Coordinates of C-alpha atoms and ligand atoms in Angstrom, one line a residue:
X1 CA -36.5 -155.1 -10.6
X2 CA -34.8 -152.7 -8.4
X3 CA -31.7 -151.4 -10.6
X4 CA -29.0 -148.7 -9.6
X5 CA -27.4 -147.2 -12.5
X6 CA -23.9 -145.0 -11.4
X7 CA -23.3 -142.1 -13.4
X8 CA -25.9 -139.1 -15.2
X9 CA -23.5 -138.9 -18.7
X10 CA -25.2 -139.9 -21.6
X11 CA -25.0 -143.3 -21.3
X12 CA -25.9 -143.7 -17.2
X13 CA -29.0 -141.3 -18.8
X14 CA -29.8 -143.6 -21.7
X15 CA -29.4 -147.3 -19.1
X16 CA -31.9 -145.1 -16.6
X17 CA -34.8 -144.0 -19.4
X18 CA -34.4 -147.4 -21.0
X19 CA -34.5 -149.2 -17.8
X20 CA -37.5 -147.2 -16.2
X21 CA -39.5 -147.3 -19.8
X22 CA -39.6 -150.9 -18.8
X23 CA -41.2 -149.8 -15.4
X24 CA -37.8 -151.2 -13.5
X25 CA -37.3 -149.1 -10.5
X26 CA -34.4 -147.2 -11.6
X27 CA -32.1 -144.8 -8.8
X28 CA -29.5 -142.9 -10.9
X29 CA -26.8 -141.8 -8.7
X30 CA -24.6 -138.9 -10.6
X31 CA -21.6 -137.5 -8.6
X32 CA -22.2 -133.8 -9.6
X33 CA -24.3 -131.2 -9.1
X34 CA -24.8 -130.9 -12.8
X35 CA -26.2 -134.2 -15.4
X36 CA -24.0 -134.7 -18.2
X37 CA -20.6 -135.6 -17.4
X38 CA -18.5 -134.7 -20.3
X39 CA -21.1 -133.4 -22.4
X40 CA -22.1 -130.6 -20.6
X41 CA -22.5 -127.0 -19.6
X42 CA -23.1 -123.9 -17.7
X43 CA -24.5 -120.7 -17.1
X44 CA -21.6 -118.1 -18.0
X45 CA -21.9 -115.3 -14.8
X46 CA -21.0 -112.2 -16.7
X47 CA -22.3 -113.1 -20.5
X48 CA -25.7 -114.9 -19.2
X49 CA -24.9 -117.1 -22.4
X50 CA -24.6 -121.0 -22.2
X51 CA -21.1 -122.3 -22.4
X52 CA -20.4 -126.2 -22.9
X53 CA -17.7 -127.9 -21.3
X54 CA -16.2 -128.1 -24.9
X55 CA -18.5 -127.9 -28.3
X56 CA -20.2 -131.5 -29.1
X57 CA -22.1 -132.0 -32.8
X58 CA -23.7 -134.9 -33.5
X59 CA -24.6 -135.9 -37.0
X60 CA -28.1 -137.3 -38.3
X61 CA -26.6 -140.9 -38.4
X62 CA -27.3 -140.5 -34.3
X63 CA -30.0 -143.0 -34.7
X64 CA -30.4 -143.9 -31.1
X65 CA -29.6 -140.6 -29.4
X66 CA -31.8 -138.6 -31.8
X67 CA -34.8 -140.8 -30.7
X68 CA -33.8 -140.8 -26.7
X69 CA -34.3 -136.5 -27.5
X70 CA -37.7 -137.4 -29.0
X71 CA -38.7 -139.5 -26.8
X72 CA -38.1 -137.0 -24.1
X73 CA -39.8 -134.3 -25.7
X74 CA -36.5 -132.3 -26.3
X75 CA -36.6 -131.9 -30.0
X76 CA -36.9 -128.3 -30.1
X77 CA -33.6 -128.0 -28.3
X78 CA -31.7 -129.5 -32.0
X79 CA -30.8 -127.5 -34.4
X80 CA -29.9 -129.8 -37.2
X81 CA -28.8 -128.8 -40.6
X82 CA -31.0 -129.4 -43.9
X83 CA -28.1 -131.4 -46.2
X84 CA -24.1 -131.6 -44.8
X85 CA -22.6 -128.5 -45.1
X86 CA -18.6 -127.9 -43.8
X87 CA -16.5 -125.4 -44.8
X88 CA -13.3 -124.3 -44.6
X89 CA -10.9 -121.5 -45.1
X90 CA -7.2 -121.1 -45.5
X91 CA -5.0 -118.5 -47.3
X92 CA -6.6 -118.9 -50.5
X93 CA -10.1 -118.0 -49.4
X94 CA -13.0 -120.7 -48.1
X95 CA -14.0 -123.6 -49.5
X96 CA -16.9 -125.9 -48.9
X97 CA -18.4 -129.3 -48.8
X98 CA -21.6 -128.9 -50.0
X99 CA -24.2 -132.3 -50.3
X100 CA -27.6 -131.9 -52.4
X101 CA -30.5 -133.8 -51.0
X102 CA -28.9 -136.8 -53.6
X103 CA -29.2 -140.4 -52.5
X104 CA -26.3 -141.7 -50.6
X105 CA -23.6 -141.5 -51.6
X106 CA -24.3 -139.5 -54.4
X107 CA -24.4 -136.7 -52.1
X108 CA -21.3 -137.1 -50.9
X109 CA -19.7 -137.6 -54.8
X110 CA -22.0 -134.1 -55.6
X111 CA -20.2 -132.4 -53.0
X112 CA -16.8 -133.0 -53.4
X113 CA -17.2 -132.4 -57.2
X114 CA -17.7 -128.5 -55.9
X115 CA -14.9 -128.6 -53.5
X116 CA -12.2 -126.9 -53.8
X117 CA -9.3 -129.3 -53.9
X118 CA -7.0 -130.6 -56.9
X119 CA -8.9 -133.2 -59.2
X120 CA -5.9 -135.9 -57.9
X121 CA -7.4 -135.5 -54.1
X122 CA -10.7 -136.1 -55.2
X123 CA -9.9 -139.0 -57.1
X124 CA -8.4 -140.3 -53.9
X125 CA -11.3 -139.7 -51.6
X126 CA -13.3 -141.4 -54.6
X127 CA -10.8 -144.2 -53.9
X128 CA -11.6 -144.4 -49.8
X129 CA -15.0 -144.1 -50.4
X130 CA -15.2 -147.3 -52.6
X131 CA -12.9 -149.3 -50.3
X132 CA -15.1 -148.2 -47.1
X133 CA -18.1 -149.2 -49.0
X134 CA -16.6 -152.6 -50.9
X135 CA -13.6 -153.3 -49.2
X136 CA -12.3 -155.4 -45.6
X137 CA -13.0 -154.0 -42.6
X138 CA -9.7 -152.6 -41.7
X139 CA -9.2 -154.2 -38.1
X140 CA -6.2 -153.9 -36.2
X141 CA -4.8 -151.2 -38.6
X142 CA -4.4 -147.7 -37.3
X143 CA -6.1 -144.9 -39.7
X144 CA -2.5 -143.4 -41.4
X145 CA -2.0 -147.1 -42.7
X146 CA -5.5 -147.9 -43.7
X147 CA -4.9 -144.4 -45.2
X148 CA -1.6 -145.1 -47.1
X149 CA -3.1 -148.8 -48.4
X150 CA -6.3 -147.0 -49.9
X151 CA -3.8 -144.1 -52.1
X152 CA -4.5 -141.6 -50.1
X153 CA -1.7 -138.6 -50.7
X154 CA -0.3 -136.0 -48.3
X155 CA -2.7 -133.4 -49.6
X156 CA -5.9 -135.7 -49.3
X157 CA -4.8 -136.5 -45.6
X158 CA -4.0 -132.4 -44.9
X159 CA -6.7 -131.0 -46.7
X160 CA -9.7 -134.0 -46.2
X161 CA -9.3 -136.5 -44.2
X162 CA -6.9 -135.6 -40.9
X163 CA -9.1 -133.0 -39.9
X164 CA -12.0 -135.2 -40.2
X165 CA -10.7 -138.1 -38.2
X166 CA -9.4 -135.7 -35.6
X167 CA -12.8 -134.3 -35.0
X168 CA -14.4 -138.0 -35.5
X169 CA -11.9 -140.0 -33.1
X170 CA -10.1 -137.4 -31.4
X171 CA -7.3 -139.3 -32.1
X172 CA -3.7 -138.4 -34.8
X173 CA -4.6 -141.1 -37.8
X174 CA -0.8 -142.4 -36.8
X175 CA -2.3 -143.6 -33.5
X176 CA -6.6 -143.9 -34.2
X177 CA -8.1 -147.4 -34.7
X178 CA -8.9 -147.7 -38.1
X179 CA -12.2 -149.7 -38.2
X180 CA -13.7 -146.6 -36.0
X181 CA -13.4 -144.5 -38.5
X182 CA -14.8 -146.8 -41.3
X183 CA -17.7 -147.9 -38.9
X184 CA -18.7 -144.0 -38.8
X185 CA -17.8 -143.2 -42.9
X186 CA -20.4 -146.2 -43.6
X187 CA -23.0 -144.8 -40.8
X188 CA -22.7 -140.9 -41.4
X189 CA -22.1 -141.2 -45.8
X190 CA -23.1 -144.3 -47.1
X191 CA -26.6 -145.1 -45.8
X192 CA -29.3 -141.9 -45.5
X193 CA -27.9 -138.5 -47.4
X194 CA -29.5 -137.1 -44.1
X195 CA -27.3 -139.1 -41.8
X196 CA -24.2 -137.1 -42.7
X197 CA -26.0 -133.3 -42.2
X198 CA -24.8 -131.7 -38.8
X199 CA -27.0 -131.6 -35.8
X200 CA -26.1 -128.6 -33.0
X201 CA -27.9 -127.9 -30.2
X202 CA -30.1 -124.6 -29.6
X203 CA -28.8 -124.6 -26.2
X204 CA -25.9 -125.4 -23.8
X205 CA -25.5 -129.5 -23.3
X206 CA -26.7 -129.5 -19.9
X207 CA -29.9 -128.2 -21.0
X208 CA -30.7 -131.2 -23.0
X209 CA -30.0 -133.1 -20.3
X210 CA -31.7 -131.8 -17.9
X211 CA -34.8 -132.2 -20.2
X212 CA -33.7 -136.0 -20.0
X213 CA -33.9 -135.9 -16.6
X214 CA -37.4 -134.4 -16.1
X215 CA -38.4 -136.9 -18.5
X216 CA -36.7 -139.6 -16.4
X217 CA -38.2 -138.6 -13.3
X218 CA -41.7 -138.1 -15.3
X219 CA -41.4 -141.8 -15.6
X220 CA -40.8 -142.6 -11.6
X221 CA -37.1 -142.7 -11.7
X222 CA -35.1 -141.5 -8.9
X223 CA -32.4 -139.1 -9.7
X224 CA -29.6 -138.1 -7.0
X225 CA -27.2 -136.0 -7.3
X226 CA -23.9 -135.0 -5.5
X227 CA -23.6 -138.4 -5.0
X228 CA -20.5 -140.0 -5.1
X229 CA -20.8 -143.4 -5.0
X230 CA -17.3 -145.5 -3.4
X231 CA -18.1 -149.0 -4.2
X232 CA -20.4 -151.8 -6.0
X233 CA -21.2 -153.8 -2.8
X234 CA -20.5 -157.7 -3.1
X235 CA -22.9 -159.9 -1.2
X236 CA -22.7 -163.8 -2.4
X237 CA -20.8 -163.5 -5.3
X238 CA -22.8 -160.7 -7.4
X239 CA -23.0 -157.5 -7.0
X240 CA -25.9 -156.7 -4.1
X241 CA -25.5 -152.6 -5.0
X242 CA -23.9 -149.6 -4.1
X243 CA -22.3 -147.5 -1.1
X244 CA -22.6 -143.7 -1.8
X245 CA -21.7 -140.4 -0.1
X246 CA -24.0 -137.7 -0.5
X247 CA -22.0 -134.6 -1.0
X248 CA -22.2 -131.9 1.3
X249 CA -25.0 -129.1 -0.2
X250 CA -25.0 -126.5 1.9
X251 CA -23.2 -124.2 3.4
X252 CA -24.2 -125.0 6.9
X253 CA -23.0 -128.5 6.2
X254 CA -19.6 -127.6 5.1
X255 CA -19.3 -125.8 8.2
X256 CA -19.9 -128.8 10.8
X257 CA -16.5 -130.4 8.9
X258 CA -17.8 -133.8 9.4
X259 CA -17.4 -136.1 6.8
X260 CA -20.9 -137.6 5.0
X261 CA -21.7 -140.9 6.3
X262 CA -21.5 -143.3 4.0
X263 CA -24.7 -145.0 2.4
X264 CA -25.7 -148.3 1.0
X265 CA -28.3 -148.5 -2.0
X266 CA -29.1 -152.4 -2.2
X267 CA -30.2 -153.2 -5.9
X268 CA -30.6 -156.6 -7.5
X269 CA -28.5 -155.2 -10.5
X270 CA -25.9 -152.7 -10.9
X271 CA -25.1 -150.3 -14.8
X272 CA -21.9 -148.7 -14.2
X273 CA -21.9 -146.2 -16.5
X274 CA -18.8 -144.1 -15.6
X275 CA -15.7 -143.7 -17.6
X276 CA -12.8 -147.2 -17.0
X277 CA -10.6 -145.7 -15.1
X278 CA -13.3 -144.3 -12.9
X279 CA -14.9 -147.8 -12.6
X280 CA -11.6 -149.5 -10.7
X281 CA -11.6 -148.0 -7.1
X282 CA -14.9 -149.1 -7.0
X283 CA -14.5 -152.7 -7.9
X284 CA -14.0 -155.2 -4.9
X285 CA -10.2 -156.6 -4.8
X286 CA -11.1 -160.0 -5.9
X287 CA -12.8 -158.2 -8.6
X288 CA -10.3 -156.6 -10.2
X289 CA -8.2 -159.5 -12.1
X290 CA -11.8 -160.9 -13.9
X291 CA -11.4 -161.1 -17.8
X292 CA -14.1 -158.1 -17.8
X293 CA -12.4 -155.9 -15.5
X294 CA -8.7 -156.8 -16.1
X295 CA -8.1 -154.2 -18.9
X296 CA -9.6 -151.1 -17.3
X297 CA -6.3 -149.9 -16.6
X298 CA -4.9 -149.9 -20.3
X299 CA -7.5 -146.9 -21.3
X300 CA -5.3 -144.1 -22.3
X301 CA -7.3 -140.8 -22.6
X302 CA -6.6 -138.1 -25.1
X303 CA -7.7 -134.1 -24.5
X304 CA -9.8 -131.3 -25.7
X305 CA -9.4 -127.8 -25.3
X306 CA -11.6 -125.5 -26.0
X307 CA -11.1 -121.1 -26.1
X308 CA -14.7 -119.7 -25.7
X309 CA -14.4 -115.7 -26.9
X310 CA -16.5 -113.0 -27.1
X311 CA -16.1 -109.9 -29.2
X312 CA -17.7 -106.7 -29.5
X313 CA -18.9 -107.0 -32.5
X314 CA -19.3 -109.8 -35.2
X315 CA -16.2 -111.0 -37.1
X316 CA -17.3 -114.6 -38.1
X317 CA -20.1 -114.9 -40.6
X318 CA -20.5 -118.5 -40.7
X319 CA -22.1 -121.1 -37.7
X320 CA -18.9 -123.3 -38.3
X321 CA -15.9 -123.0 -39.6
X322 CA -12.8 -125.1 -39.9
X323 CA -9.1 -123.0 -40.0
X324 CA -6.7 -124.6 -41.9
X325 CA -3.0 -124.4 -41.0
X326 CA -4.1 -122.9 -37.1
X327 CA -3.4 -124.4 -34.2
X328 CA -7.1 -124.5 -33.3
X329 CA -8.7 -126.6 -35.9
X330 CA -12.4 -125.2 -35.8
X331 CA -14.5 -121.8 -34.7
X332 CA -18.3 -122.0 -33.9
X333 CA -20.1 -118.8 -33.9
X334 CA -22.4 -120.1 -30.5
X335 CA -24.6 -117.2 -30.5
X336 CA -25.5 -117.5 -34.2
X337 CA -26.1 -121.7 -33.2
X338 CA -28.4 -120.4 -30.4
X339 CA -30.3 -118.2 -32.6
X340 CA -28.3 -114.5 -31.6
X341 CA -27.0 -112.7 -34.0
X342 CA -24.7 -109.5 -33.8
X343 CA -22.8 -108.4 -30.9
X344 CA -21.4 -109.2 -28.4
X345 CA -20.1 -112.3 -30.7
X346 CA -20.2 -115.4 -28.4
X347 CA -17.5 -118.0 -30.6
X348 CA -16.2 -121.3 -29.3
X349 CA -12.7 -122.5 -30.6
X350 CA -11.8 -126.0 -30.4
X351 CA -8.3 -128.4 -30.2
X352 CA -8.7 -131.9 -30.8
X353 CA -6.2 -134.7 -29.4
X354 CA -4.6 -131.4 -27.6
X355 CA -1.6 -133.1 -26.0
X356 CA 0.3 -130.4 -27.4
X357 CA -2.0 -127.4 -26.6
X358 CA -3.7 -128.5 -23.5
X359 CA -0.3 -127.9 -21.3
X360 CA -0.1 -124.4 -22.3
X361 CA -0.9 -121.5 -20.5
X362 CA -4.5 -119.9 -21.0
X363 CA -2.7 -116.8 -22.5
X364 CA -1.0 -118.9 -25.1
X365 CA -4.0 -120.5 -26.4
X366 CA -6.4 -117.3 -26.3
X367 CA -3.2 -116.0 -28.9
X368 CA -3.7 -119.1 -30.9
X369 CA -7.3 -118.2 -31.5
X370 CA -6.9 -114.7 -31.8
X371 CA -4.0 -115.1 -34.5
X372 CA -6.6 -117.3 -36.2
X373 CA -9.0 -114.5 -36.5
X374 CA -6.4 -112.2 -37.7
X375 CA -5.3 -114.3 -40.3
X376 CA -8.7 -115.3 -42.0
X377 CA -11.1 -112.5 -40.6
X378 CA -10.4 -108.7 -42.2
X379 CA -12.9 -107.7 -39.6
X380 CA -11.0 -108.4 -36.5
X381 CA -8.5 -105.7 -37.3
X382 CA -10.9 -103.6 -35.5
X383 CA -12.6 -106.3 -33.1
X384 CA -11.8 -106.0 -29.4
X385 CA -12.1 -109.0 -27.3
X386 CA -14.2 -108.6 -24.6
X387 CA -13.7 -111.7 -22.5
X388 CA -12.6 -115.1 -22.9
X389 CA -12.9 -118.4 -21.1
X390 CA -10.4 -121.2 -21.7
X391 CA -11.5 -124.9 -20.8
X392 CA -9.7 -128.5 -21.1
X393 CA -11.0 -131.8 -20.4
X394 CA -8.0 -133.4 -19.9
X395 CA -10.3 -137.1 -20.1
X396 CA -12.1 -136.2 -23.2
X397 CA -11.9 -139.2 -24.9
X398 CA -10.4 -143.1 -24.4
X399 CA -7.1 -142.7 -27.0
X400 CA -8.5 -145.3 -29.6
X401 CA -5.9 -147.3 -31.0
X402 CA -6.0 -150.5 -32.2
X403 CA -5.0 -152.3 -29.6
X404 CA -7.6 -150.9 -27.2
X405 CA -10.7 -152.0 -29.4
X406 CA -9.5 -155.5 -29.4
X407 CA -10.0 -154.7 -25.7
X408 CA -13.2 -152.6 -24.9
X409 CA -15.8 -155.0 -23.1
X410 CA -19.0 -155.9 -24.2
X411 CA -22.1 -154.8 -21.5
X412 CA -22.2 -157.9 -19.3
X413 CA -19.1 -159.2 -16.6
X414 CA -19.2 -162.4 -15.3
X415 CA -20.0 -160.7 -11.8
X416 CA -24.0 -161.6 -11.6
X417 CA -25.8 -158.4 -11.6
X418 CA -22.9 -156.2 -12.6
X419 CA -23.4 -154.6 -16.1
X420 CA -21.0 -152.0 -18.2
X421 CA -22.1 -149.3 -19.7
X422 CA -20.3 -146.0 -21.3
X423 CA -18.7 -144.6 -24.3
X424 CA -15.5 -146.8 -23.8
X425 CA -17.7 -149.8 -23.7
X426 CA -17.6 -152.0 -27.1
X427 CA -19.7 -150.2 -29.5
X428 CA -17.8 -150.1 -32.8
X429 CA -17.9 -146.6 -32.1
X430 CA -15.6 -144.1 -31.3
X431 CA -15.7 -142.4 -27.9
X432 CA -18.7 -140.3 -28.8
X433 CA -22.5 -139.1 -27.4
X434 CA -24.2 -141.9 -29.4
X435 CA -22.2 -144.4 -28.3
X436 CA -22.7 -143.7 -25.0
X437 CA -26.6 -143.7 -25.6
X438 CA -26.1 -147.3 -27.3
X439 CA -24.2 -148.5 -24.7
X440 CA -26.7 -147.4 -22.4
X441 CA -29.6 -149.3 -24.1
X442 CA -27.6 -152.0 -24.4
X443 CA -26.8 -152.3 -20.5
X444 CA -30.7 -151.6 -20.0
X445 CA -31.9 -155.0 -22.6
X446 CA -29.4 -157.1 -20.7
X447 CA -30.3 -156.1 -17.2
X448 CA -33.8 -156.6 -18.8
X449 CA -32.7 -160.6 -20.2
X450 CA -32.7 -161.3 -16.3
X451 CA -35.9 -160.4 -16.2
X452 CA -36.7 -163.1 -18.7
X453 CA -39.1 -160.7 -20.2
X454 CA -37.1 -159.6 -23.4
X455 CA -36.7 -156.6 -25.0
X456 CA -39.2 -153.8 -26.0
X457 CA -39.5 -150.6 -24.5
X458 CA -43.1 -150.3 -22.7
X459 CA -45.9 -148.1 -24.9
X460 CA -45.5 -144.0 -24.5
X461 CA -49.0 -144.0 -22.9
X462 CA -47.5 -146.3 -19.9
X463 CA -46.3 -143.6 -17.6
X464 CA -46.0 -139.8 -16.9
X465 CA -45.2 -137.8 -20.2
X466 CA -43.1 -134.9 -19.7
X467 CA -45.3 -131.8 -20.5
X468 CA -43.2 -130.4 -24.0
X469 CA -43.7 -134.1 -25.5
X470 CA -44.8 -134.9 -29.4
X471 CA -42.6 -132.0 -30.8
X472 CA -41.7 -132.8 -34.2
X473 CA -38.8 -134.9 -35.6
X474 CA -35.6 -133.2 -36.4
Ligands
FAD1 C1 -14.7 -131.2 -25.1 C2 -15.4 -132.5 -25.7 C3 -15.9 -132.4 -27.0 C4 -16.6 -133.6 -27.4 N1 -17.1 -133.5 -28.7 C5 -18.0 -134.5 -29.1 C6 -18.7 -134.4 -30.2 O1 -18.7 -133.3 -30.9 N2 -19.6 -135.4 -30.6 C7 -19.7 -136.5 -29.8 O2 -20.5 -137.3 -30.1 N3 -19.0 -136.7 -28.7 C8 -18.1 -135.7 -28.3 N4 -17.4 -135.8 -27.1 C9 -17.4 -137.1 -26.4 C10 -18.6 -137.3 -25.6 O3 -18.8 -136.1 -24.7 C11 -18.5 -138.5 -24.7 O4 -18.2 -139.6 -25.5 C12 -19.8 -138.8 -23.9 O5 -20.3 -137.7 -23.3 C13 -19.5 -139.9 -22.8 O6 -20.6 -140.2 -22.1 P1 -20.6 -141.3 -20.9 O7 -21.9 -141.2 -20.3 O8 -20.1 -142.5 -21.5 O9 -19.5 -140.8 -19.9 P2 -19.4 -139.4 -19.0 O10 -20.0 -138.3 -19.8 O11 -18.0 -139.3 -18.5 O12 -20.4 -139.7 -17.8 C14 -20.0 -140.3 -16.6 C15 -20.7 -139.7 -15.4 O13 -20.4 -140.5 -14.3 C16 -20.2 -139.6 -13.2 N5 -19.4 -140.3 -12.2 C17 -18.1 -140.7 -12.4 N6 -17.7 -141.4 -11.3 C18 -18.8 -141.4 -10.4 C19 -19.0 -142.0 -9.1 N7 -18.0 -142.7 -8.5 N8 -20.2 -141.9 -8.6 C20 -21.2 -141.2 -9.2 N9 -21.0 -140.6 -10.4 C21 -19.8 -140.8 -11.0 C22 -19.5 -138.4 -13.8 O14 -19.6 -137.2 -13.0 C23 -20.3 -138.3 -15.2 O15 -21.4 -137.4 -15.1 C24 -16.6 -134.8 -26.6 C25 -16.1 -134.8 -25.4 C26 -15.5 -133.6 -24.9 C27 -15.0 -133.7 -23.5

């Protein structure tokens, strides 16, 4: 079946390997230059070093996005951590989470006995853990009252649990969906003690998906890019595929000033895989009031900003850090991540649910994480900053309240051939990398129903391996 899948994020990625592994013919059509979306990166000019649009982590409870990386051959690209490790450090010194190999959630309880926290606050997160694990599913609560109902105190919330949901949800827990939260305490701590160790990557975002790419292409898929695609195309009531304009690419084409002309890409079924408020403008009129489409405007989107730094020499000793009582909430030492040590120190700062940093001005938010170095780092008494870059994705994530996930749409519409895909999409998860991947998948098996085949993803040996396959698992 001829299938065009809109959008080269994760989860247009994840709909276009799933698809072509069933020996569809898949054309991915991704508006950018660069694969991605907004999990991304670039080649810094001056530093040569990779910088991504913002720092992602996934965690080992990535189940479907850690096997997409294998499948593609891309393992040696993660860079995951042996047991969960997180640590922290405020005016009293660090502290740190630290999980043994235990079985779940034993891990978890053998960390937190080491933390440093009073005895009262770990009682309390004893509490949350036994609700999460026994207890309702908290739907249509937000996290502050699913909080406040399972005794957690002002110091659990400061010193455990909001700078965990912020990270998780990107979301305050006086606005964040509750059950999100839960879905991914239950996923990352009470199945697998591996589930809840960090994975980074070894390399900039971009490069992983690139390696996707290669793989997808290995497989007979057609990837373009630039591509901007304007609208699904109607034709008898479904939808009978796309019209595209391919970006301009060189120079000499710029200079003519005419605009591209626009293309059609006929398909028997469509994945949109783009974010909701990108998916409207393309949407016929008589589209737009259907049940599936109808809530697409009501997707609030909350911010990241991220200060990338590098100093002359090497002031943070740890791969991660998070900085209590700062404005920015975490440090990553990138070069350290991507296997560099000593200087120049390449770190990346980030601001979750920054509606309160992102407007600021560049100098303003460079302070921040400079004032955070001062306060916790000795060493940067003497540290000169050599250059800094300062990046917000003002779209980072959908705003996940409660309302919103009674109103996130599953992967089919009732427009024949049209299929949803994307982290916004109804996963149970919040707006992250695997539930883009899922979502993805998901699209793919029920583009694949009208096939009348069922699922099952066609045997490695089926098509074109990409040459760095069979690396180990991670
Ligand atoms: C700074 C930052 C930090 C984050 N941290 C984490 C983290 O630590 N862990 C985690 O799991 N998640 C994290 N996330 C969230 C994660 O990046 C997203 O949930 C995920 O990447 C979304 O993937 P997607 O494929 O659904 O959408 P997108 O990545 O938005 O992909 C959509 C793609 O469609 C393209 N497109 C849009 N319109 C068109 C069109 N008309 N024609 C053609 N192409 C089009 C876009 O260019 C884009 O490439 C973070 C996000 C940001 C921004």
């Amino acid at each position: 079946m001829k299938v065009v899948v809109i959008g080269g994020g994760f989860a247009g990625m994840a709909a276009g390997i799933a698809l072509q592994e069933r020996r569809h013919d898949v054309v991915l059509l991704e508006r950018r230059g660069v694969l991605g979306g907004r999990a991304t990166s670039f080649r810094d000019a001056v530093t040569g070093d990779d910088v991504d649009n913002g720092t992602h982590l996934m965690i080992g409870a990535y189940t479907a996005t850690l096997d997409l990386v294998r499948r593609a051959g891309a393992t040696d690209l993660l860079n995951p951590q042996e047991n969960l490790k997180i640590e922290w450090v405020d005016d009293e010194g660090a502290t740190v989470l630290d999980c043994p190999p235990l079985v779940a959630p034993l891990h978890l309880l053998a960390g937190l006995v080491g933390l440093r926290v009073p005895l009262r606050v770990k009682l309390q997160a004893l509490r949350l853990g036994l609700a999460v694990r026994f207890g309702p599913t908290p739907v249509g609560l937000t996290l502050a009252e699913y909080f406040r109902r399972t005794g957690q105190g002002p110091a659990a919330r400061r010193l455990l649990w909001d700078p965990l949901a912020l990270a998780v949800v990107n979301e305050s827990p006086e606005r964040s969906a509750a059950v999100l939260f839960h879905r991914v305490y239950q996923e990352s701590f009470l199945r697998d003690h591996r589930a809840s160790r960090l994975v980074f990557l070894r390399r900039g975002w971009g490069v992983l998906l690139e390696r996707l790419a290669r793989y997808f292409e290995g497989r007979g898929g057609v990837l373009r890019r630039g591509t901007l695609v304007e609208a699904i195309e109607p034709e008898a009531g479904r939808a009978g595929g796309v019209r595209y304009v391919q970006r301009a690419r060189q120079r000499e084409e710029l200079q003519t000033g005419r605009a591209p002309e626009p293309r059609l890409e006929p398909a028997e079924a469509v994945v949109s895989a783009i974010p909701a408020h990108a998916l409207i403008p393309l949407l016929p009129e008589e589209w737009r009031g259907r049940p599936a489409f109808a809530a697409l405007g009501r997707f609030g989107r909350s911010p990241i900003v991220s200060v990338e730094m590098w100093l002359d020499r090497e002031v943070v000793d740890r791969p991660m850090l998070g900085l209590r009582g700062c404005e920015i909430e975490w440090v990553f030492d990138k070069g350290r991540l991507f296997g560099r040590r000593g200087a120049p120190q390449h770190l990346a700062f980030i601001v979750s649910a920054a509606y309160r940093s992102a407007p600021k001005k560049n100098v303003e938010l460079v302070g921040a994480a400079e004032a955070a170095l001062r306060r916790y780092f000795p060493a940067m008494a003497e540290a000169k900053i050599e250059r800094t870059l300062v990046l917000r994705e003002p779209d980072a994530t959908f705003a996940s309240t409660p309302e919103l996930e009674a109103l996130r749409p599953g992967p089919g519409t009732d427009v024949p051939g049209l299929f949803l895909a994307g982290d916004w999409t109804d996963t149970g998860l919040p707006a992250t990398i695997e539930g883009a991947v899922r979502s993805g998948q998901r699209a793919a098996e029920r583009v694949e129903a009208l096939t009348g085949r069922g699922p099952g993803v066609v045997p490695d040996s089926a098509g074109p391996r990409s040459s760095s396959e069979g690396d180990a698992e991670p």
